[in-house]
XYZ file of C-alpha atoms in Angstrom:
687
model
C 3.091 30.784 -21.184
C 2.604 31.354 -24.908
C 1.574 28.631 -27.329
C 4.347 26.955 -29.335
C 4.054 25.151 -32.681
C 4.530 21.371 -32.533
C 7.965 21.504 -34.147
C 9.183 23.813 -31.341
C 8.102 21.459 -28.523
C 10.402 19.010 -26.753
C 9.047 16.549 -24.232
C 11.810 15.129 -22.039
C 11.684 12.824 -19.020
C 14.508 12.805 -16.485
C 15.263 9.263 -15.378
C 17.925 7.582 -13.306
C 18.657 5.956 -9.993
C 17.389 7.716 -6.885
C 19.899 10.294 -5.701
C 21.590 10.811 -9.096
C 20.454 14.468 -9.148
C 17.367 14.599 -11.386
C 15.503 17.071 -9.200
C 18.594 19.263 -8.818
C 18.999 19.217 -12.607
C 15.348 20.259 -12.990
C 15.944 23.142 -10.571
C 19.050 24.203 -12.527
C 17.211 24.142 -15.871
C 14.331 26.174 -14.431
C 16.762 28.720 -13.004
C 18.968 29.008 -16.107
C 15.973 29.411 -18.410
C 14.527 32.192 -16.285
C 11.458 30.201 -15.258
C 12.455 30.726 -11.599
C 14.463 33.465 -9.886
C 16.118 31.276 -7.228
C 17.762 27.888 -7.236
C 15.865 25.538 -4.944
C 17.655 22.895 -2.884
C 16.441 19.470 -1.813
C 18.023 19.941 1.605
C 15.991 23.099 2.160
C 12.759 21.515 0.917
C 12.051 24.287 -1.587
C 12.446 22.660 -5.010
C 9.749 23.117 -7.628
C 9.280 19.434 -8.464
C 9.414 17.959 -4.932
C 6.527 19.817 -3.347
C 4.589 17.043 -1.600
C 4.966 16.956 2.222
C 6.312 13.412 2.115
C 8.852 14.336 -0.597
C 10.072 17.331 1.426
C 10.370 15.280 4.609
C 12.155 12.339 3.031
C 14.206 14.289 0.491
C 13.267 11.994 -2.388
C 10.853 12.208 -5.328
C 7.827 9.942 -5.075
C 5.767 11.206 -8.018
C 6.415 12.693 -11.450
C 6.410 16.487 -11.632
C 5.890 18.589 -14.730
C 8.117 21.668 -15.131
C 8.051 23.406 -18.564
C 10.734 25.881 -19.522
C 11.360 28.121 -22.554
C 14.769 27.858 -24.246
C 15.798 29.398 -27.582
C 12.188 29.956 -28.655
C 11.318 26.367 -27.847
C 9.110 24.903 -25.089
C 10.717 22.046 -23.197
C 8.302 20.046 -21.035
C 10.445 18.533 -18.303
C 9.000 15.461 -16.510
C 11.022 14.812 -13.348
C 10.331 11.135 -12.602
C 11.137 9.268 -9.356
C 14.228 7.063 -9.370
C 13.471 4.472 -6.707
C 12.008 1.090 -7.575
C 8.920 1.530 -5.378
C 7.720 4.323 -7.719
C 8.372 2.646 -11.069
C 4.720 3.133 -12.027
C 5.246 6.919 -12.118
C 8.446 6.421 -14.159
C 6.809 4.203 -16.749
C 3.854 6.567 -17.275
C 6.176 9.535 -17.759
C 8.403 7.677 -20.221
C 5.297 6.654 -22.174
C 4.456 10.299 -23.049
C 8.003 11.636 -23.481
C 9.888 11.955 -26.824
C 13.329 11.933 -25.211
C 14.716 10.379 -22.019
C 17.531 12.222 -20.231
C 19.388 9.636 -18.154
C 21.000 11.339 -15.172
C 23.987 9.328 -13.936
C 26.112 10.231 -10.929
C 29.789 10.578 -11.716
C 30.499 9.319 -8.201
C 28.266 6.218 -7.919
C 28.374 5.529 -11.655
C 25.801 3.326 -13.412
C 23.218 2.072 -10.892
C 20.408 -0.431 -10.907
C 17.324 1.668 -11.663
C 19.158 3.414 -14.484
C 19.486 0.027 -16.201
C 15.847 -0.806 -15.517
C 14.763 2.468 -17.093
C 17.153 1.977 -20.057
C 15.575 -1.404 -20.790
C 12.121 0.132 -20.741
C 13.277 2.947 -23.033
C 14.578 0.288 -25.447
C 11.202 -1.444 -25.325
C 9.507 1.890 -26.188
C 12.090 2.815 -28.861
C 12.586 6.051 -26.920
C 15.549 8.309 -27.891
C 18.036 8.850 -25.078
C 20.752 11.257 -23.936
C 22.890 10.966 -20.819
C 23.923 13.677 -18.360
C 26.832 12.633 -16.155
C 26.223 14.670 -12.994
C 28.102 15.487 -9.808
C 31.505 15.772 -11.464
C 32.423 18.400 -8.864
C 32.265 15.812 -6.104
C 35.112 13.896 -4.509
C 35.771 10.473 -6.088
C 33.851 11.411 -9.241
C 35.265 10.099 -12.524
C 33.898 10.740 -15.994
C 36.256 8.186 -17.576
C 35.144 5.447 -15.223
C 31.457 6.287 -15.720
C 31.860 6.415 -19.495
C 33.469 2.967 -19.524
C 30.561 1.598 -17.511
C 28.031 3.152 -19.896
C 29.747 1.615 -22.931
C 30.168 -1.776 -21.261
C 26.441 -1.996 -20.515
C 24.758 0.060 -23.240
C 27.165 -0.453 -26.166
C 29.163 1.731 -28.483
C 26.227 3.991 -29.394
C 27.308 5.993 -26.329
C 28.770 9.207 -27.769
C 30.276 11.979 -25.555
C 29.458 15.496 -26.793
C 31.285 17.133 -23.901
C 34.242 16.385 -21.660
C 34.968 17.701 -18.150
C 37.180 20.736 -17.667
C 38.931 20.005 -14.369
C 38.330 17.195 -11.884
C 36.437 16.860 -8.629
C 36.658 20.115 -6.612
C 38.544 21.760 -9.496
C 35.774 20.933 -11.993
C 34.837 24.267 -13.514
C 33.397 23.643 -16.980
C 33.091 21.530 -20.084
C 34.941 20.965 -23.352
C 32.615 20.866 -26.371
C 33.444 17.929 -28.647
C 31.545 19.432 -31.576
C 32.958 22.979 -31.270
C 36.395 21.878 -29.971
C 36.235 24.662 -27.384
C 36.367 24.939 -23.616
C 33.739 26.743 -21.506
C 34.065 27.610 -17.807
C 31.239 28.693 -15.460
C 31.152 31.031 -12.489
C 28.946 30.627 -9.442
C 26.008 32.317 -11.223
C 26.189 29.953 -14.195
C 27.668 32.604 -16.507
C 29.813 31.059 -19.214
C 33.238 32.131 -20.481
C 35.090 30.526 -23.418
C 38.741 29.686 -22.975
C 41.390 27.699 -24.833
C 41.336 23.913 -24.526
C 44.132 22.906 -22.118
C 47.117 21.323 -23.817
C 46.823 18.153 -21.726
C 43.217 17.690 -22.978
C 43.708 18.231 -26.703
C 44.723 14.666 -27.485
C 41.738 13.238 -25.618
C 39.432 15.774 -27.347
C 40.735 14.747 -30.763
C 40.234 11.082 -29.960
C 36.653 11.556 -28.802
C 35.814 13.936 -31.665
C 37.055 11.486 -34.255
C 34.971 8.726 -32.694
C 31.898 11.005 -32.784
C 32.426 11.874 -36.443
C 32.796 8.208 -37.273
C 29.477 7.479 -35.556
C 27.453 10.316 -37.058
C 28.839 9.737 -40.564
C 27.475 6.204 -40.487
C 23.918 7.506 -40.221
C 23.914 8.531 -43.911
C 25.687 6.915 -46.905
C 26.207 10.207 -48.682
C 27.586 11.829 -45.561
C 29.872 8.894 -44.981
C 31.311 9.235 -48.467
C 32.057 12.950 -47.917
C 33.598 12.249 -44.542
C 35.881 9.566 -45.997
C 37.012 11.999 -48.673
C 37.620 15.068 -46.469
C 38.074 13.623 -42.982
C 35.810 16.363 -41.590
C 32.130 17.342 -41.286
C 30.525 20.769 -40.904
C 28.785 21.672 -37.665
C 25.397 21.613 -39.417
C 26.147 18.134 -40.818
C 27.127 16.880 -37.363
C 23.979 18.318 -35.734
C 21.715 16.978 -38.506
C 23.222 13.519 -38.273
C 22.972 13.576 -34.482
C 19.305 14.365 -34.870
C 18.834 11.354 -37.119
C 20.832 9.001 -34.891
C 19.128 10.273 -31.752
C 15.610 9.985 -33.259
C 16.403 6.438 -34.417
C 17.821 5.550 -30.967
C 21.137 4.464 -32.442
C 23.278 7.301 -31.018
C 23.114 8.253 -27.353
C 24.849 11.608 -26.702
C 26.608 12.068 -23.358
C 26.935 15.423 -21.592
C 28.880 16.289 -18.454
C 28.172 18.712 -15.660
C 27.244 19.538 -12.103
C 23.608 20.565 -11.686
C 24.035 22.283 -8.326
C 26.893 24.404 -9.806
C 24.898 25.166 -12.988
C 27.713 23.621 -15.071
C 27.069 21.969 -18.428
C 23.310 21.903 -18.550
C 23.114 24.736 -21.051
C 25.108 22.657 -23.540
C 22.628 19.846 -23.150
C 19.613 22.124 -23.550
C 21.147 23.618 -26.688
C 21.545 20.104 -28.112
C 18.008 19.067 -27.124
C 16.636 22.046 -29.051
C 18.966 21.658 -32.044
C 19.134 17.878 -32.394
C 16.495 16.427 -30.093
C 13.332 14.903 -31.530
C 10.196 17.001 -31.713
C 6.784 15.273 -31.598
C 6.829 15.346 -35.410
C 9.933 13.108 -35.452
C 8.225 10.353 -33.482
C 6.170 7.589 -35.130
C 2.422 8.295 -35.556
C 0.411 7.204 -32.563
C -1.537 3.986 -33.068
C -4.945 3.170 -31.540
C -6.015 -0.136 -30.068
C -7.779 -0.829 -33.341
C -4.722 -0.135 -35.483
C -5.640 3.386 -36.701
C -2.830 5.944 -36.710
C -2.580 9.708 -36.337
C 0.401 12.017 -36.701
C 1.260 14.867 -34.330
C -0.378 17.589 -36.367
C -2.906 20.179 -35.179
C -5.245 19.689 -38.180
C -5.765 15.986 -37.271
C -8.721 14.970 -35.041
C -8.008 15.232 -31.362
C -6.369 12.358 -29.509
C -4.809 12.749 -26.055
C -3.709 10.346 -23.359
C -4.156 11.001 -19.626
C -0.947 9.839 -17.990
C -1.297 11.163 -14.454
C -4.032 12.118 -12.015
C -3.623 14.099 -8.824
C -5.927 15.478 -6.165
C -5.489 19.161 -5.473
C -6.991 20.524 -2.207
C -8.201 23.675 -3.990
C -9.296 22.582 -7.462
C -9.988 18.872 -6.924
C -8.884 16.239 -9.412
C -6.254 17.328 -11.956
C -5.740 15.226 -15.089
C -2.399 15.541 -16.892
C -2.469 14.645 -20.601
C -0.270 14.487 -23.690
C -1.962 15.641 -26.896
C -0.892 13.354 -29.734
C -2.971 14.957 -32.482
C -5.350 17.858 -32.948
C -5.844 20.647 -30.410
C -7.453 20.487 -26.984
C -9.193 23.704 -26.016
C -10.732 24.682 -22.717
C -14.217 25.931 -21.847
C -16.214 23.283 -23.615
C -16.967 19.602 -23.894
C -14.460 16.844 -24.637
C -15.123 13.174 -25.292
C -13.606 10.406 -23.232
C -13.427 7.679 -25.876
C -12.230 5.035 -23.381
C -15.426 5.415 -21.367
C -17.618 6.673 -24.260
C -18.783 9.649 -22.263
C -18.553 13.422 -22.596
C -16.722 15.549 -20.021
C -17.083 19.224 -19.305
C -13.695 20.945 -19.322
C -12.945 24.400 -17.926
C -9.590 26.078 -18.283
C -6.652 24.132 -19.647
C -3.267 24.837 -18.144
C 0.221 23.560 -17.609
C 1.748 22.796 -14.247
C 5.117 23.958 -12.970
C 5.449 21.807 -9.887
C 2.325 22.582 -7.901
C 1.572 25.917 -9.622
C -0.771 26.364 -12.600
C -0.072 28.448 -15.659
C -3.121 28.987 -17.823
C -3.015 28.123 -21.550
C -5.386 29.082 -24.363
C -5.063 25.613 -25.879
C -2.862 22.519 -25.904
C -1.631 21.705 -29.422
C -0.482 18.432 -30.888
C 2.690 17.277 -29.168
C 2.250 19.429 -26.070
C 1.486 18.440 -22.482
C -1.239 20.080 -20.458
C -3.707 19.577 -17.650
C -7.373 20.095 -16.802
C -9.295 20.053 -13.555
C -12.464 18.302 -12.428
C -12.825 15.724 -15.194
C -15.379 13.597 -13.331
C -15.137 10.296 -15.200
C -11.599 10.390 -16.503
C -8.751 8.441 -14.938
C -5.137 7.664 -15.780
C -4.844 5.698 -19.008
C -8.000 7.136 -20.588
C -8.077 8.672 -24.069
C -9.631 12.061 -24.812
C -10.630 12.273 -28.467
C -12.735 13.951 -31.119
C -16.261 12.569 -30.699
C -16.735 12.628 -34.457
C -13.560 10.589 -35.039
C -12.976 8.719 -31.768
C -9.984 6.546 -31.188
C -8.752 4.743 -28.081
C -5.018 4.781 -27.445
C -3.388 1.835 -25.651
C -3.820 2.500 -21.965
C -0.943 2.913 -19.519
C -0.573 -0.503 -17.922
C 0.451 -0.151 -14.267
C 3.250 -2.385 -13.011
C 2.233 -5.566 -11.261
C 2.172 -4.952 -7.486
C 4.713 -7.030 -5.629
C 3.990 -6.572 -1.892
C 0.681 -7.233 -0.050
C -0.216 -5.704 3.286
C -3.298 -6.578 5.358
C -4.732 -3.387 6.862
C -7.575 -2.245 9.054
C -8.717 1.122 10.384
C -7.478 1.860 13.917
C -10.833 3.365 14.773
C -13.884 1.153 14.534
C -16.398 2.751 12.208
C -13.778 4.247 9.875
C -14.222 1.481 7.308
C -16.128 3.700 4.865
C -13.608 6.531 5.252
C -10.800 4.052 4.629
C -12.384 2.696 1.440
C -13.123 6.215 0.159
C -9.569 7.352 0.835
C -7.985 4.318 -0.776
C -10.152 4.641 -3.894
C -9.085 8.271 -4.281
C -5.398 7.354 -3.839
C -5.702 4.512 -6.369
C -7.026 7.043 -8.880
C -3.774 8.976 -8.375
C -1.530 5.891 -8.243
C -2.617 2.969 -10.474
C 0.354 0.911 -9.149
C -1.806 0.325 -6.041
C -4.376 -2.464 -5.904
C -7.081 -2.973 -3.297
C -8.446 -6.423 -2.589
C -11.090 -7.649 -0.215
C -10.307 -11.332 0.262
C -13.528 -13.188 0.928
C -11.649 -16.283 2.193
C -9.410 -14.587 4.771
C -11.856 -11.701 5.354
C -8.960 -9.238 5.123
C -8.548 -5.948 3.303
C -5.313 -6.258 1.286
C -3.450 -3.273 -0.099
C -0.929 -4.256 -2.780
C 1.967 -1.976 -3.756
C 5.483 -1.973 -5.153
C 7.416 -2.096 -1.847
C 7.641 -1.012 1.782
C 8.393 2.622 1.027
C 5.517 2.812 -1.473
C 2.933 1.379 0.930
C 4.136 3.227 4.025
C 3.860 6.465 2.077
C 0.311 5.625 1.036
C -0.713 4.958 4.651
C 0.838 8.289 5.678
C -1.145 10.020 2.938
C -4.356 8.328 4.117
C -3.836 9.881 7.508
C -2.830 13.286 6.198
C -5.441 13.705 3.456
C -8.381 11.695 4.734
C -7.823 11.601 8.507
C -7.867 7.786 8.580
C -5.301 6.010 10.731
C -4.522 2.491 9.561
C -2.775 -0.397 11.259
C -1.104 -3.320 9.580
C -2.431 -6.701 10.720
C -0.822 -10.104 10.187
C -1.289 -11.186 6.579
C -3.242 -14.408 6.163
C -2.353 -16.719 3.319
C -5.534 -18.004 1.627
C -5.005 -21.676 2.345
C -7.717 -24.079 1.231
C -8.574 -27.668 1.994
C -10.001 -30.778 0.352
C -10.980 -34.314 1.344
C -8.243 -36.867 1.723
C -10.405 -39.859 0.719
C -13.918 -41.188 0.122
C -16.624 -41.653 2.712
C -20.309 -42.282 3.319
C -21.614 -39.646 5.639
C -24.817 -38.880 7.527
C -26.302 -35.496 8.237
C -29.023 -35.469 10.880
C -30.838 -32.459 12.276
C -33.834 -33.549 14.324
C -35.479 -31.540 17.125
C -38.992 -32.652 18.048
C -39.878 -31.640 21.579
C -43.369 -30.344 21.091
C -44.841 -27.734 18.793
C -43.373 -27.152 15.353
C -40.106 -29.124 15.248
C -37.165 -29.481 12.873
C -36.505 -32.603 10.923
C -33.974 -33.291 8.151
C -31.798 -36.341 7.498
C -29.539 -36.875 4.481
C -27.073 -39.526 3.376
C -24.205 -38.509 1.117
C -21.195 -40.078 -0.556
C -18.181 -37.766 -0.776
C -14.857 -37.898 -2.558
C -12.110 -35.536 -3.703
C -11.903 -34.656 -7.396
C -9.078 -33.387 -9.584
C -7.630 -29.985 -8.745
C -9.584 -27.234 -10.386
C -12.847 -29.181 -10.845
C -14.455 -27.309 -7.980
C -17.617 -28.422 -6.204
C -19.795 -31.078 -7.822
C -23.242 -31.878 -6.389
C -25.120 -34.883 -7.698
C -28.778 -35.633 -6.856
C -29.280 -39.412 -6.717
C -32.515 -39.397 -4.693
C -35.088 -41.940 -5.903
C -38.489 -42.783 -4.500
C -38.995 -39.465 -2.750
C -36.929 -40.131 0.381
C -36.255 -36.409 0.283
C -38.844 -34.295 -1.605
C -37.523 -32.250 -4.513
C -38.210 -28.987 -2.686
C -35.596 -29.824 0.052
C -32.799 -31.083 -2.193
C -31.492 -27.530 -2.964
C -31.537 -26.939 0.797
C -29.136 -29.861 1.352
C -26.837 -28.473 -1.370
C -26.964 -25.010 0.196
C -25.965 -26.450 3.584
C -23.130 -28.426 2.030
C -21.845 -25.315 0.239
C -21.948 -23.303 3.464
C -19.921 -25.946 5.287
C -17.316 -25.965 2.481
C -17.037 -22.188 2.438
C -16.613 -22.094 6.247
C -13.744 -24.543 5.975
C -15.271 -27.498 7.757
C -12.583 -29.298 9.743
C -9.810 -26.703 9.265
C -11.305 -23.234 8.937
C -10.020 -23.040 5.369
C -12.350 -23.035 2.344
C -12.801 -26.621 1.074
C -12.569 -27.138 -2.701
C -12.581 -29.832 -5.364
C -15.145 -32.103 -3.722
C -17.899 -34.288 -5.181
C -20.979 -34.777 -3.006
C -23.602 -37.361 -4.023
C -26.947 -37.160 -2.184
C -28.473 -40.655 -2.370
C -30.898 -41.046 0.556
C -32.559 -39.353 3.491
C -35.693 -38.908 5.536
C -38.226 -36.146 6.004
C -41.229 -35.298 8.137
C -44.390 -34.012 6.568
C -44.809 -31.314 9.248
C -41.393 -30.642 10.828
C -39.151 -30.687 7.740
C -38.074 -27.290 6.398
C -35.527 -25.504 4.279
C -33.429 -24.667 7.316
C -33.623 -28.206 8.706
C -32.153 -29.682 5.539
C -29.534 -26.931 5.264
C -28.329 -27.847 8.754
C -28.450 -31.547 7.828
C -26.277 -30.878 4.794
C -23.707 -29.013 6.899
C -23.733 -31.838 9.472
C -23.152 -34.358 6.689
C -19.949 -32.584 5.662
C -18.693 -32.531 9.266
C -19.260 -36.274 9.394
C -17.534 -36.697 6.023
C -14.435 -34.831 7.214
C -14.153 -37.066 10.281
C -14.359 -40.192 8.140
C -12.482 -39.189 4.987
C -9.872 -36.929 6.506
C -8.807 -33.536 5.228
C -5.822 -32.244 3.286
C -4.525 -28.669 3.578
C -3.823 -26.922 0.262
C -1.676 -23.841 -0.355
C -1.504 -21.417 -3.309
C 1.513 -21.932 -5.566
C 2.757 -18.993 -7.651
C 4.941 -18.881 -10.739
C 7.891 -16.598 -9.978
C 10.278 -15.216 -12.618
C 13.346 -13.462 -11.239
C 15.480 -11.270 -13.519
C 19.016 -10.826 -12.198
C 22.599 -10.296 -13.358
C 24.068 -13.746 -13.957
C 26.431 -13.481 -10.963
C 23.358 -13.722 -8.664
C 21.785 -16.764 -10.383
C 23.218 -19.329 -7.911
C 22.154 -17.321 -4.889
C 18.635 -16.899 -6.274
C 18.271 -20.611 -7.046
C 19.426 -21.519 -3.546
C 17.151 -19.000 -1.918
C 14.062 -20.150 -3.890
C 14.761 -23.765 -2.900
C 14.961 -22.716 0.763
C 11.507 -21.299 0.265
C 10.253 -24.756 -0.874
C 10.363 -23.589 -4.500
C 10.663 -25.976 -7.452
C 13.075 -24.538 -10.076
C 11.757 -24.716 -13.616
C 14.662 -23.343 -15.597
C 17.077 -20.530 -16.308
C 16.819 -18.446 -19.492
C 19.662 -16.197 -20.677
C 18.450 -12.749 -21.625
C 21.610 -11.140 -22.968
C 23.698 -8.337 -21.505
C 24.756 -10.640 -18.672
C 21.211 -11.070 -17.329
C 19.222 -14.242 -16.721
C 15.641 -15.138 -15.801
C 15.224 -17.770 -13.076
C 11.834 -19.482 -13.154
C 10.286 -21.442 -10.299
C 7.036 -22.515 -8.692
C 6.984 -21.300 -5.106
C 4.403 -21.460 -2.271
C 2.863 -18.019 -1.868
C 3.388 -18.197 1.898
C 7.158 -18.112 1.285
C 7.216 -15.041 -0.984
C 4.778 -12.550 0.474
C 7.755 -10.277 1.299
C 9.926 -11.281 -1.672
C 9.962 -7.706 -3.012
C 11.917 -6.619 0.068
C 14.016 -9.788 0.343
C 15.128 -9.757 -3.306
C 16.399 -6.194 -3.043
C 18.474 -7.181 -0.044
C 19.770 -10.320 -1.759
C 20.850 -8.565 -4.947
C 21.613 -5.050 -3.749
C 18.586 -3.830 -5.666
C 19.764 -5.353 -8.969
C 17.063 -8.021 -9.160
C 13.462 -7.693 -10.264
C 10.710 -10.250 -10.407
C 7.219 -10.919 -11.704
C 4.733 -13.442 -10.457
C 1.313 -14.906 -11.096
C -0.949 -17.428 -9.396
C -0.479 -20.952 -10.735
C -2.455 -23.545 -8.729
C -3.196 -25.045 -5.342
C -1.301 -28.074 -4.057
C -1.069 -30.147 -0.866
C 0.927 -28.663 1.975
C 3.695 -30.960 3.359
C 2.528 -32.625 6.597
C 4.906 -30.936 9.035
C 4.206 -27.489 7.595
C 0.444 -28.154 7.498
C 0.463 -28.953 11.230
C 2.076 -25.591 11.987
C -0.482 -23.779 9.836
C -3.424 -25.512 11.478
C -2.066 -24.904 14.982
C -1.509 -21.241 14.227
C -5.058 -20.915 12.795
C -6.523 -22.623 15.844
C -4.591 -20.342 18.208
C -5.679 -17.235 16.257
C -9.344 -18.202 16.418
C -9.349 -19.136 20.110
């Protein structure tokens, strides 16, 4: 593929709910542009952008695919992003490096949940947007119904640039609002112009007038001319659309049917003519506040937004060049890690296939293989003028699974495989919990994690089983006590002798372990006092009395006895541990559970159900905050044990319309009846 100047580059990301037709639209654009010679189908498993074995088997996209095309002497980098909530990390990374989001909405299902989630993120990024209403050839499709939904939710910036020609099975083309002409398509995608049907002229005039009103308001001088003449030239309309689109105040809407090759050419024409180039976007800003514009003569700055593992070439790093030029066959500087990397060829990817490039200019998207130290979110920059771009923050994982290798001895293979997969998918998080002694894999949902475990088996030959997840309960003392620790064994030869007296009491939550040395007169020599503390700490960590780590305890060592020959470090360690067992018997023990702050974002009609559900989970509501657009945030403190599968439960409760975030808050006492069940279960598991 030839090199294009920055002004002739368009970076678009296809977003929308799963099943809306993004991958089919990608296939259609590839075919119509001549990038491919056949039209792939999801049902046949031969699309360019869904090439992973899991994607082919399930018929859904699970990772972002790059598919550049050439259209009217422009290069359009298409990023086909997954639509399901489990893969939102891929979506957010792709939206971060795009200059325009194409929202694909099904004309049958209408506006769906993940479309709204992506729209909110686009608003946060200030990302220009267009909408492609797809599947208008299907039964029960309705452009009017879908348009009303779009305007109700996203406002009056929604501006149709095309209308459907025919309905459902009779859908055969589009009516251009700008050109006031009708265009029909045959089965090959060939276009023929025809007169606008009489029964559509009134609707066309209504929509066209509304469009002219919207675009005229982008410029005072243009508005004055429009008010005088009642009309605008085509160039004026396109120029104003460009301004409104770049400023994210106008959101053009196109209609079509991707699998029938209808309408997508009109959208591509508009993306080239009115869509933002990298030069239209704000200068990129570093973490330190420095800025650079998308110009080749600026020092290099590029952001790695995706990493994959290719069986033939190894690690492949996808990057967006924000300034300067990135050339192959040399050295580049990773300014995030402050280390140089050797780079071979640079190339673009079309699905899984490479196309070599001479260079990647400002505004373009490319890839390089075998960057040893570089991971997703890193900045590649000019070593003489380094800058670090804000990294790509992965979404917070919402579902934990405890896992173990099926085959004993595969622990190292499991860890290696997981680390490689985390490099590819930063939405994963691996945790080794020292309290529960479990390996925890965190992800975005059941589908996300099950896919990862399948990939572990396929790529790294490691079979994994899910084991019951253990909540990291803790414990503390219920009251104060004087306790004795005695470890004496003197039956001839070198014996063991250590006796210690301690006072114990619980302290405020969060104070941790406090050890106080109150020994006077040498009842325990100084050399053995650390041994007592070590034994006490070991008993606390082992969960003396319950099996759960004991916290927030003060231990005061005030007396003891020693033997000049038989006392030792180990003897006083064992005495310290014995003292804590005695303390637990006398003072009693309280079970503690982790409490998390949970914030649930839902449409207001679900607020009551969410509040009731959280209370059933022993949650304490903390408030409801209106967020606008009919959405509310419900805040509560909830025991972690009650929400370990909340990611799955919330989707069921809200039909996928709810999202949540959470964070650890504190530990608090477990109610007595629940504590008994936990302790009985722990005892049964250890027996």
